Coordinates of C-alpha atoms and ligand atoms in Angstrom, one line a residue:
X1 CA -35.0 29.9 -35.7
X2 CA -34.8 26.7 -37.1
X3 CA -30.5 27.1 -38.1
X4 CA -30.5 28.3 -33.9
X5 CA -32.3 25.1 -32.6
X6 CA -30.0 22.8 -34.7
X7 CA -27.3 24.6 -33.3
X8 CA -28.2 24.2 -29.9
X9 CA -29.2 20.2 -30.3
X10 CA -25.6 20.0 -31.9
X11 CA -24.2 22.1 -29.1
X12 CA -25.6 20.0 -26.5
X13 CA -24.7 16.6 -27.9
X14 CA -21.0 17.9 -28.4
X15 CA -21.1 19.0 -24.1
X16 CA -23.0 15.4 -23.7
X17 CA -20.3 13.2 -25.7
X18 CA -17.3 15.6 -23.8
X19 CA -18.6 14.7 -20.5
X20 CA -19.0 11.1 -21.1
X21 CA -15.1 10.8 -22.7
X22 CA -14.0 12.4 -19.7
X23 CA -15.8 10.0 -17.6
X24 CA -14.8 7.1 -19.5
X25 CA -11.1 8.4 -19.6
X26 CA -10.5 8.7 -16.1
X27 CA -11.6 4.8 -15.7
X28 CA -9.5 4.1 -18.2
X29 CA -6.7 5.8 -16.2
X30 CA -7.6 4.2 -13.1
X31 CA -7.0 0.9 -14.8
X32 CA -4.0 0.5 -15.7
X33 CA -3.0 1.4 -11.9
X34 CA -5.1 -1.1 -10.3
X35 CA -3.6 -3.5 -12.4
X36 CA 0.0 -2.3 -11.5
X37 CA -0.9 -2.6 -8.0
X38 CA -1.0 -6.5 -8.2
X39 CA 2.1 -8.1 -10.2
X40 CA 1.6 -10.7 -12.5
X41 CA 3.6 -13.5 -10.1
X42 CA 0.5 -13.1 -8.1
X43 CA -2.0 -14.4 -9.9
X44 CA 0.1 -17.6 -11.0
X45 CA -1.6 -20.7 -10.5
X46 CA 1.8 -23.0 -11.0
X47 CA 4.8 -22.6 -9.8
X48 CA 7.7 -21.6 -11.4
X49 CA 11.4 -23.0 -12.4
X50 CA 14.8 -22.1 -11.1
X51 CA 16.4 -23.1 -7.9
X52 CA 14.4 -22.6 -4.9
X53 CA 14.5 -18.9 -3.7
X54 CA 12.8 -16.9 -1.4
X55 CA 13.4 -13.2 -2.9
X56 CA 12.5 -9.7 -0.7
X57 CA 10.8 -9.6 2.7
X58 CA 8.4 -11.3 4.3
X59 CA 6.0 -8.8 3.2
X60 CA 7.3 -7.5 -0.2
X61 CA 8.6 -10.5 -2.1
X62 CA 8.4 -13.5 -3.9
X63 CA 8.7 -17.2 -4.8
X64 CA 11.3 -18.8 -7.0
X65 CA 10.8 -22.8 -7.7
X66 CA 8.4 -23.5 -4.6
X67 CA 7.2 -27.0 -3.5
X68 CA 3.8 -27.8 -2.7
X69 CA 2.9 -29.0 0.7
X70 CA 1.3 -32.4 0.2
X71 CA -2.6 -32.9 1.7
X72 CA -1.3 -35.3 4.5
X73 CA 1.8 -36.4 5.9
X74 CA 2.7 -37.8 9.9
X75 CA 1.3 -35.5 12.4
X76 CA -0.5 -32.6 10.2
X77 CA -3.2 -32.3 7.6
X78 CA -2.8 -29.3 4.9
X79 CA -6.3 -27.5 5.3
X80 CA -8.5 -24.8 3.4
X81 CA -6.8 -26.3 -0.3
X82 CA -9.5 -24.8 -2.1
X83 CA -7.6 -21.1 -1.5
X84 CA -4.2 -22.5 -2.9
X85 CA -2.0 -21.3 -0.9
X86 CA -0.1 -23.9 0.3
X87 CA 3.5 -24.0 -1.4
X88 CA 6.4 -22.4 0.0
X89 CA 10.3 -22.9 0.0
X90 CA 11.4 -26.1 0.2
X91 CA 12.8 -25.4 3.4
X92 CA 9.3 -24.6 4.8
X93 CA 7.9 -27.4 3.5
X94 CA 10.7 -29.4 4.9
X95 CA 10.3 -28.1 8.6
X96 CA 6.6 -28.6 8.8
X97 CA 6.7 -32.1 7.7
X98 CA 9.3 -32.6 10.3
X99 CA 7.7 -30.8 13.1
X100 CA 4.5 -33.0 11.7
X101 CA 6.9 -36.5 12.6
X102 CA 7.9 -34.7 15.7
X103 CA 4.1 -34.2 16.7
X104 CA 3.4 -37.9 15.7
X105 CA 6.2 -39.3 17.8
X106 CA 4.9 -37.0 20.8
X107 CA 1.7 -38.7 20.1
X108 CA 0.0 -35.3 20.1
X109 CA -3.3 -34.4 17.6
X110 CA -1.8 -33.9 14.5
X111 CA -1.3 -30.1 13.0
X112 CA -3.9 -28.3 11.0
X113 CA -1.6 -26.5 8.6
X114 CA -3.5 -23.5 6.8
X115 CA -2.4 -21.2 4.4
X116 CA 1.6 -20.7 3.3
X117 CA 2.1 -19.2 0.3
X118 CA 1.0 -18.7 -3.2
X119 CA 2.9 -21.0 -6.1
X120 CA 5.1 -17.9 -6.7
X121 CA 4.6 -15.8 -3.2
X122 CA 3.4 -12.2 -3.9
X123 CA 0.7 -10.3 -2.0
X124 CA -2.5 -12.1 -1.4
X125 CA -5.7 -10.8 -3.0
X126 CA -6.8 -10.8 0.6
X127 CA -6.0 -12.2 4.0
X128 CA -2.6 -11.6 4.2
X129 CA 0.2 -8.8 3.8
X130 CA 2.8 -11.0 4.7
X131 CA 3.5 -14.7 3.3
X132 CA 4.8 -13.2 0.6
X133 CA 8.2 -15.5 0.4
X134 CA 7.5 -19.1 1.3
X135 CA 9.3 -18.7 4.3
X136 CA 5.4 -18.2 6.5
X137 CA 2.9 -20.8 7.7
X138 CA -0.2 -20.5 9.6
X139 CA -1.0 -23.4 12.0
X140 CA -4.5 -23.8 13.7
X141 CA -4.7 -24.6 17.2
X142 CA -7.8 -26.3 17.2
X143 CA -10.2 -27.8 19.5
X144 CA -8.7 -30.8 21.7
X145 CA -11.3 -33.8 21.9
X146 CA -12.2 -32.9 25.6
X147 CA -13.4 -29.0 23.8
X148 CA -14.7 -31.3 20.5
X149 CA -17.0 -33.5 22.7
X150 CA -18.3 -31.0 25.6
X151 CA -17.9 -26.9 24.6
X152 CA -17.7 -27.7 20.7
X153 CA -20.5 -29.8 20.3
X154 CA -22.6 -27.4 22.4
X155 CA -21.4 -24.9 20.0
X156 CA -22.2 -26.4 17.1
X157 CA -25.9 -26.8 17.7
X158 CA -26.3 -23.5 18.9
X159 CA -24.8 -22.2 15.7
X160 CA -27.0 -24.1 13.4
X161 CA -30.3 -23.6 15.3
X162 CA -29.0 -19.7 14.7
X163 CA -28.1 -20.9 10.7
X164 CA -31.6 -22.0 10.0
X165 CA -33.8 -19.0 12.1
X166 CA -31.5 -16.7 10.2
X167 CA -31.6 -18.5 6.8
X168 CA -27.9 -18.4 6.7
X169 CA -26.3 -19.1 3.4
X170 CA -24.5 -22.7 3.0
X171 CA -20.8 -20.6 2.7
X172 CA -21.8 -18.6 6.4
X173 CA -22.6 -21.7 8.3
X174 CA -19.6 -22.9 6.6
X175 CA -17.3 -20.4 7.6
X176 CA -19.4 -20.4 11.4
X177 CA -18.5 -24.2 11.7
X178 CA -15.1 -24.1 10.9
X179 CA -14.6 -21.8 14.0
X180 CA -16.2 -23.6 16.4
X181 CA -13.8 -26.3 14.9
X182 CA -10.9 -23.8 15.0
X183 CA -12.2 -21.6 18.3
X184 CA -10.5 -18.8 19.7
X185 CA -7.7 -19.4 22.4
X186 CA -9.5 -16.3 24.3
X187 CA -12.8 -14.8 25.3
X188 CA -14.6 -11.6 26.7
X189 CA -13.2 -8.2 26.4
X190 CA -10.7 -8.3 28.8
X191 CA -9.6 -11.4 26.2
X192 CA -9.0 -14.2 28.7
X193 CA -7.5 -17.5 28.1
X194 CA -10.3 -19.8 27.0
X195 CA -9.6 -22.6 29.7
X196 CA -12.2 -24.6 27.7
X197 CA -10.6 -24.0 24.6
X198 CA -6.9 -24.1 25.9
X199 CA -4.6 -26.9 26.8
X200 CA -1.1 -28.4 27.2
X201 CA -0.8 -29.7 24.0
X202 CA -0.7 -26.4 22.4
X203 CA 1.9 -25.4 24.6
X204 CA 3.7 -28.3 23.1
X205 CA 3.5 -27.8 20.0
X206 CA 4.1 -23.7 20.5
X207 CA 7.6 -24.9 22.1
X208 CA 8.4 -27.5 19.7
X209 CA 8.2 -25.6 17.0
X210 CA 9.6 -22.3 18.2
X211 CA 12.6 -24.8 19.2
X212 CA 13.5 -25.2 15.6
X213 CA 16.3 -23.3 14.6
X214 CA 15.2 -22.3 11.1
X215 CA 12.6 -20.9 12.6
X216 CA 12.5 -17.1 13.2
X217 CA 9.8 -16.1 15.0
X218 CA 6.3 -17.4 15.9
X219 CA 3.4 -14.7 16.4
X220 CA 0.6 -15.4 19.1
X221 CA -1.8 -13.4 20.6
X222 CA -0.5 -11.7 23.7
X223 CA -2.7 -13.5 26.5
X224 CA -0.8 -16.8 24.6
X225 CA 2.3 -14.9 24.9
X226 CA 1.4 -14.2 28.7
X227 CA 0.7 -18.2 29.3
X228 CA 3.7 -19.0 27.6
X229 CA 6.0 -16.6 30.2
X230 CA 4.6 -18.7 33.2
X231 CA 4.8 -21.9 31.5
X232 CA 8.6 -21.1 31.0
X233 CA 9.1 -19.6 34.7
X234 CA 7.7 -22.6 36.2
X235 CA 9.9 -24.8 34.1
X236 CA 13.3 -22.4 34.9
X237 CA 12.4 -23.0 38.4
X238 CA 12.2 -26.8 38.4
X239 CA 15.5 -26.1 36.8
X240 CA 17.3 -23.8 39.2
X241 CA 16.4 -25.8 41.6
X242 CA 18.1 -29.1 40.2
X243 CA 21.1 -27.1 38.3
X244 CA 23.2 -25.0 40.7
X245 CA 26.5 -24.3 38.7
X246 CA 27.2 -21.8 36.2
X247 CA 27.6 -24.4 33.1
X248 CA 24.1 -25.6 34.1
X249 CA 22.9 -21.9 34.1
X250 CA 24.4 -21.2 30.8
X251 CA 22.4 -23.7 28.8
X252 CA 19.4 -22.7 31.3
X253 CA 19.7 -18.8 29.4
X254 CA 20.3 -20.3 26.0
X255 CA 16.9 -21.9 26.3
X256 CA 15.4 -18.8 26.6
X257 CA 15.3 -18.4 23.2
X258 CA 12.2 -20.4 22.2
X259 CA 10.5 -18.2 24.4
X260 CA 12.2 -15.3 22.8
X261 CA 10.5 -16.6 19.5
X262 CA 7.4 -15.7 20.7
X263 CA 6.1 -12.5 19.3
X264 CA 2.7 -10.9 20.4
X265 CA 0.8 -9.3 17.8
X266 CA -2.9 -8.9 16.9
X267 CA -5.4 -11.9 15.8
X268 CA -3.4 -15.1 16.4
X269 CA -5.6 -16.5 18.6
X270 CA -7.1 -19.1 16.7
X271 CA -4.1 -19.8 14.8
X272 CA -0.2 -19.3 15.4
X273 CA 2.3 -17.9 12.5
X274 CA 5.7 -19.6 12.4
X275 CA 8.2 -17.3 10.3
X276 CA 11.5 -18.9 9.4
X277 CA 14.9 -17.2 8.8
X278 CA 16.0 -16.8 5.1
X279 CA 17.5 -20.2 3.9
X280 CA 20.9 -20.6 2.1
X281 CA 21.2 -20.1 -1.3
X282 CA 18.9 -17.0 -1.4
X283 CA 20.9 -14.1 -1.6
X284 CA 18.5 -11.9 -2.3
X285 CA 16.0 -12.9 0.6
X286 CA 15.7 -9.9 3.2
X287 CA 15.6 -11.4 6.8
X288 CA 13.5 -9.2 9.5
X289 CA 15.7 -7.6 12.2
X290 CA 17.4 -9.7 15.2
X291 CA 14.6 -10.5 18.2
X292 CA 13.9 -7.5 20.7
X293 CA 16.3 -8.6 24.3
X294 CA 15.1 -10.1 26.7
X295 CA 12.2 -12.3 27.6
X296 CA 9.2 -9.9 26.0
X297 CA 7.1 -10.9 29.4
X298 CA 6.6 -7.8 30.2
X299 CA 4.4 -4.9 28.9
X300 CA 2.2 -7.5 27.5
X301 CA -1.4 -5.7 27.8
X302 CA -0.1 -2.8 25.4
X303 CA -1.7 -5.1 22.6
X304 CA -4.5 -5.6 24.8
X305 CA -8.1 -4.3 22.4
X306 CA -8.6 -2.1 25.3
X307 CA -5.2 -0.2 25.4
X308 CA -4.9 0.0 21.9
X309 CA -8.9 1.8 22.0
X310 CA -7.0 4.3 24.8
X311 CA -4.0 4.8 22.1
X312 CA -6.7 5.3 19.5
X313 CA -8.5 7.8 21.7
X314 CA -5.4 10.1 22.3
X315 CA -4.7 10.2 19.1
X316 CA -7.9 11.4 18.2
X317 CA -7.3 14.3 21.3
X318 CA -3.8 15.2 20.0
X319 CA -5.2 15.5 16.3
X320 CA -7.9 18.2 17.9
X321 CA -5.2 20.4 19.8
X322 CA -3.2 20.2 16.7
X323 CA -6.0 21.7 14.8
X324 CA -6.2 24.1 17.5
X325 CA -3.1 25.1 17.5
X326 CA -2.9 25.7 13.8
X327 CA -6.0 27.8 14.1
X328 CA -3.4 30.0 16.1
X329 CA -0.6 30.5 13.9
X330 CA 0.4 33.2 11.6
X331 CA 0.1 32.7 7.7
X332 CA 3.5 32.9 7.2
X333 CA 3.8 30.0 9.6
X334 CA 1.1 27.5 8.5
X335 CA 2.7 28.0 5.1
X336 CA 6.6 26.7 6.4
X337 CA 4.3 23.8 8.1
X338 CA 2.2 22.5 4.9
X339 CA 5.9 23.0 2.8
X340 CA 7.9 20.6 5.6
X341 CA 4.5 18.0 5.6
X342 CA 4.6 18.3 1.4
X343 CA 8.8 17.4 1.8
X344 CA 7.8 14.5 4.1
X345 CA 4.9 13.3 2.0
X346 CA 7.5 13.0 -0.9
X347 CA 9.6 11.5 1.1
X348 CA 7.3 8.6 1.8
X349 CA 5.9 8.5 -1.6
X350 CA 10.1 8.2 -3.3
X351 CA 10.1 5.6 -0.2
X352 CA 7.6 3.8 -1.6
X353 CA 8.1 3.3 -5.4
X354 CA 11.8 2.7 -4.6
X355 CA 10.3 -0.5 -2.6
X356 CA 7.9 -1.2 -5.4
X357 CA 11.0 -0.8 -8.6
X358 CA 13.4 -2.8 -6.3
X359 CA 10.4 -5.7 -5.7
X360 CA 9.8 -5.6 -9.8
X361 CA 13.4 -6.2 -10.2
X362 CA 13.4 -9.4 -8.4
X363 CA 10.2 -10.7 -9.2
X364 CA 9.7 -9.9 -12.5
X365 CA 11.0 -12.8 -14.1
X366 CA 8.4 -14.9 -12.7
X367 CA 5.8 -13.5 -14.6
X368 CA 2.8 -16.0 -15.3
X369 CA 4.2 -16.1 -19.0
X370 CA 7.5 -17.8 -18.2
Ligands
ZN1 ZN1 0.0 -15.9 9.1

């Protein structure tokens, strides 16, 4: 009886320790992928040697021998430091400092410049999947003083009478502050323009900027977009009306292009995102394709929050007759299906490392321990 218990205790401490390796090993062999999944460039806190070059796209890539942008210059202030993100390509750096003279001279507020890059680019930890090159730059809008003085001032006591019956922490009122100093260029679902928040001086400073040449493409929100269009056909008709011959409506079309610049997407409503053109001397920078034709006036609501709920909505209804479908077919059949959507996963998934081998490639060398 007594050989059986010992047995048993023994048997049971042998399942106990088998369980627990098991458990352990499979968070050992998550590790080393989580690990993988963020290269070492992108955790370096300097930047490195080498000639300045912006290696792989915009949102897979790198940063060879950046420069910092310094805290001040004419016509900007670098914000958020503490999140050190503010080096880039040279080439960056040099346009903003220029645009920054170029807002000065204007005698507009100066630009609140927010985050660029990391020292050596790379994915951000969060925030961002772009940036990755030097070659991005946010820019606040901001609050004109009219906004500061009225709207933003009411604002900001409504938020801290909310801070202290809520017993906010010191980082939320923090983070609540800065976006009543930062507010949103539109309101309300149907996302308006903020007429209290909005003003000509960011339309300035949208067109100066997206005049640049090195500059690629800007990204606003779409109701900014939408202003832009009008602000641009109001402009082409003073034009037209002064500049009847051809010549005159040649260089009328070529500056459509700063308009062309201007790319709708999501968020970038508090903040635009300039994205310049790979410089020379970066052979391995990958450009994004040329701009869509035309003016991109048109269509504009399809980034709308409401359409994109619609989209989301008929997704969902074509996922449920697909599932109904299925629930129709023969055995034979569902099998050919799952083999052609296995084919296509491994498809993606080659797709995928091939990106992430090619990206090690370039970057590697930049490694925290050079
Ligand atoms: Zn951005």
């Amino acid at each position: 009886m007594y050989l059986f218990k010992s047995r048993l205790i023994t048997l049971l401490a042998l399942s106990l320790f088998f369980i627990c390796f098991s458990l352990l090993s499979l968070f050992i062999i998550d590790a080393p992928q989580s690990v993988q999944a963020a290269p070492a460039w992108t955790s370096a806190s300097t930047v490195s040697d080498g000639v300045p070059q912006s290696i792989g796209g915009y949102a897979s890539g790198c940063l060879q021998g950046g420069s910092l942008l310094p805290q001040q210059g004419s016509g900007y202030e670098s914000i958020r430091r503490y999140r050190n993100r503010y080096y880039a390509h040279p080439a960056t750096i040099h346009l903003l400092e220029d645009l920054g003279r170029e807002v000065e001279r204007a005698g507009l507020l100066p630009m609140e410049i927010g985050d660029l890059s990391q020292p050596r680019g790379g994915r951000m930890k969060y925030g961002h999947r772009s940036h990755q090159s030097g070659l991005d730059a946010d820019i606040w809008f901001g609050g004109d003083p009219a906004y500061r003085e009225g709207e933003g001032r009411q604002r900001k006591r409504r938020v801290k009478r909310k801070a202290k019956s809520k017993r906010w922490s010191a980082k939320t009122l923090r983070r609540a502050l800065f976006d009543v100093d930062h507010p949103s260029a539109v309101k309300g679902w149907r996302e308006t323009l903020d007429k209290k928040v909005w003003s000509t001086r960011h339309e300035q400073l949208l067109k100066r900027a997206a005049n640049r040449p090195e500059v690629a493409r800007i990204f606003v929100h779409f109701r900014i977009k939408e202003k832009m269009c009008e602000v641009y056909r109001s402009e082409s008709k003073a034009r037209d009306d002064t500049a009847r011959d051809d010549t005159a409506r040649e260089v009328a079309e070529e500056q459509t292009l700063w308009l062309r610049k201007l790319r709708p997407w999501y968020g970038h409503h508090q903040h635009f995102h300039i994205r310049l053109h790979c410089p020379p001397g970066s052979p391995e920078c990958d450009n994004q394709g040329p701009l869509p034709k035309g003016l991109g006036c048109e269509g504009l609501e399809w980034f709308s929050k409401r359409e994109k709920k619609e989209r989301k909505r008929a997704a969902k209804k074509a996922e449920d007759k697909e599932i109904a479908r299925r629930a129709t077919l023969s055995a034979r059949e569902l099998k050919a299906l799952k083999v052609a959507e296995a084919k296509e996963k491994r498809v993606r998934s080659a797709a995928a490392v091939e990106r992430q081998e090619l990206l090690m490639r370039r970057c590697r060398h930049l490694g925290p321990s050079r």
